[in-house]
CSV table of C-alpha atoms in Angstrom, one decimal:
chain,number,residue,atom,x,y,z
A,119,MET,CA,12.7,31.2,22.1
A,120,LEU,CA,15.3,29.1,20.8
A,121,TRP,CA,13.4,26.2,19.3
A,122,VAL,CA,11.5,29.5,16.9
A,123,TYR,CA,14.9,30.4,15.5
A,124,ILE,CA,16.4,26.6,14.9
A,125,PHE,CA,12.2,25.8,13.4
A,126,MET,CA,13.2,29.1,10.7
A,127,GLY,CA,16.7,28.1,10.0
A,128,ALA,CA,15.3,24.9,9.0
A,129,ALA,CA,12.5,25.6,7.0
A,130,GLY,CA,14.4,28.6,5.0
A,131,ILE,CA,16.9,25.6,4.4
A,132,GLY,CA,14.3,23.3,2.9
A,133,LEU,CA,12.7,26.3,1.2
A,134,PHE,CA,16.4,26.4,-0.1
A,135,VAL,CA,16.4,23.1,-1.4
A,136,LEU,CA,13.2,23.0,-2.8
A,137,PHE,CA,13.5,26.1,-5.1
A,138,ASN,CA,16.8,24.3,-6.4
A,139,TRP,CA,14.8,21.1,-7.3
A,140,LEU,CA,12.3,22.5,-8.6
A,141,MET,CA,13.7,25.0,-10.6
A,142,GLY,CA,16.3,21.5,-11.9
A,143,TYR,CA,20.1,22.3,-10.8
A,144,ARG,CA,21.2,19.3,-10.4
A,145,LYS,CA,24.2,16.8,-12.1
A,146,GLY,CA,23.3,16.1,-15.1
A,147,HIS,CA,20.2,18.9,-16.1
A,148,ILE,CA,20.6,21.3,-18.7
A,149,GLN,CA,19.1,24.4,-18.2
A,150,ILE,CA,17.9,27.2,-20.5
A,151,ASP,CA,16.5,30.3,-20.3
A,152,PHE,CA,15.0,32.2,-23.2
A,153,ASP,CA,13.9,35.8,-23.8
A,154,GLU,CA,11.2,35.0,-25.6
A,155,ARG,CA,8.4,33.4,-24.9
A,156,TYR,CA,7.6,30.1,-26.7
A,157,ILE,CA,3.7,29.3,-26.9
A,158,ASP,CA,3.9,26.7,-30.4
A,159,HIS,CA,6.0,23.3,-29.4
A,160,GLN,CA,7.7,23.6,-32.9
A,161,GLU,CA,8.9,26.8,-32.7
A,162,TYR,CA,10.2,25.7,-28.9
A,163,VAL,CA,11.8,23.0,-29.9
A,164,GLN,CA,13.7,24.2,-32.4
A,165,ALA,CA,15.0,27.0,-30.6
A,166,ILE,CA,16.1,24.6,-27.8
A,167,GLU,CA,18.0,22.6,-30.5
A,168,LYS,CA,19.3,26.1,-31.8
A,169,GLU,CA,20.2,27.3,-28.3
A,170,LEU,CA,22.4,23.3,-27.2
A,171,SER,CA,24.0,23.6,-30.7
A,172,GLU,CA,25.4,26.7,-29.7
A,173,ARG,CA,26.5,24.9,-26.6
A,174,GLY,CA,28.4,22.6,-28.7
A,175,HIS,CA,26.1,19.4,-28.0
A,176,THR,CA,25.0,17.0,-31.0
A,177,VAL,CA,21.1,17.5,-30.5
A,178,ARG,CA,17.9,16.1,-32.2
A,179,TYR,CA,14.2,15.4,-31.5
A,180,GLU,CA,12.9,12.6,-31.3
A,181,GLY,CA,9.2,13.4,-30.4
A,182,ASN,CA,7.4,12.8,-27.1
A,183,HIS,CA,9.5,15.8,-25.3
A,184,THR,CA,12.3,13.7,-25.2
A,185,PHE,CA,15.9,15.2,-27.1
A,186,ILE,CA,19.4,13.1,-27.7
A,187,VAL,CA,21.6,15.5,-26.5
A,188,ASP,CA,25.7,13.8,-27.2
A,189,GLU,CA,23.7,10.2,-27.6
A,190,LYS,CA,22.2,10.8,-24.6
A,191,PRO,CA,18.3,10.6,-24.0
A,192,TYR,CA,16.8,13.6,-22.5
A,193,VAL,CA,13.4,14.9,-21.7
A,194,PHE,CA,12.6,18.1,-21.6
A,195,PHE,CA,9.8,20.1,-19.5
A,196,GLU,CA,9.5,23.6,-18.6
A,197,ARG,CA,8.7,26.1,-15.6
A,198,ASN,CA,7.7,29.1,-15.4
A,199,VAL,CA,9.3,31.4,-13.0
A,200,PRO,CA,8.4,34.8,-11.9
A,201,VAL,CA,11.6,37.5,-12.8
A,202,GLY,CA,10.9,40.6,-11.1
A,203,GLY,CA,6.8,40.7,-11.7
A,204,VAL,CA,7.7,39.4,-15.7
A,205,PRO,CA,7.3,35.4,-16.3
A,206,MET,CA,10.3,34.3,-17.6
A,207,GLN,CA,10.2,30.2,-19.4
A,208,ARG,CA,12.5,27.8,-18.7
A,209,THR,CA,13.2,24.9,-20.4
A,210,ILE,CA,15.2,22.3,-17.9
A,211,LEU,CA,16.8,19.0,-19.7
A,212,LYS,CA,16.4,16.1,-17.4
A,213,PRO,CA,18.2,13.0,-17.7
A,214,LYS,CA,16.0,10.2,-19.2
A,215,LYS,CA,16.9,6.8,-17.0
């Protein structure tokens, strides 16, 4: 019976780590959650630029999902996260290597 508790605890910790990894909670990553949903790519890029500028970053879009934020290249991708049954659009900017 003890092994069941150990296994369940390890599985829970593993799922927590996986969730955080998928949601972009890592050092150097930038996360943005928008109140509205962007379907048009150009509007989405403009919203990202506006949000980063409001946060005090210098930002420009290079194309091909690449932003230059504070003179460092980032690749952006999105995740759809269900929050209370409603999908939320999360933008994650990952440092480009």
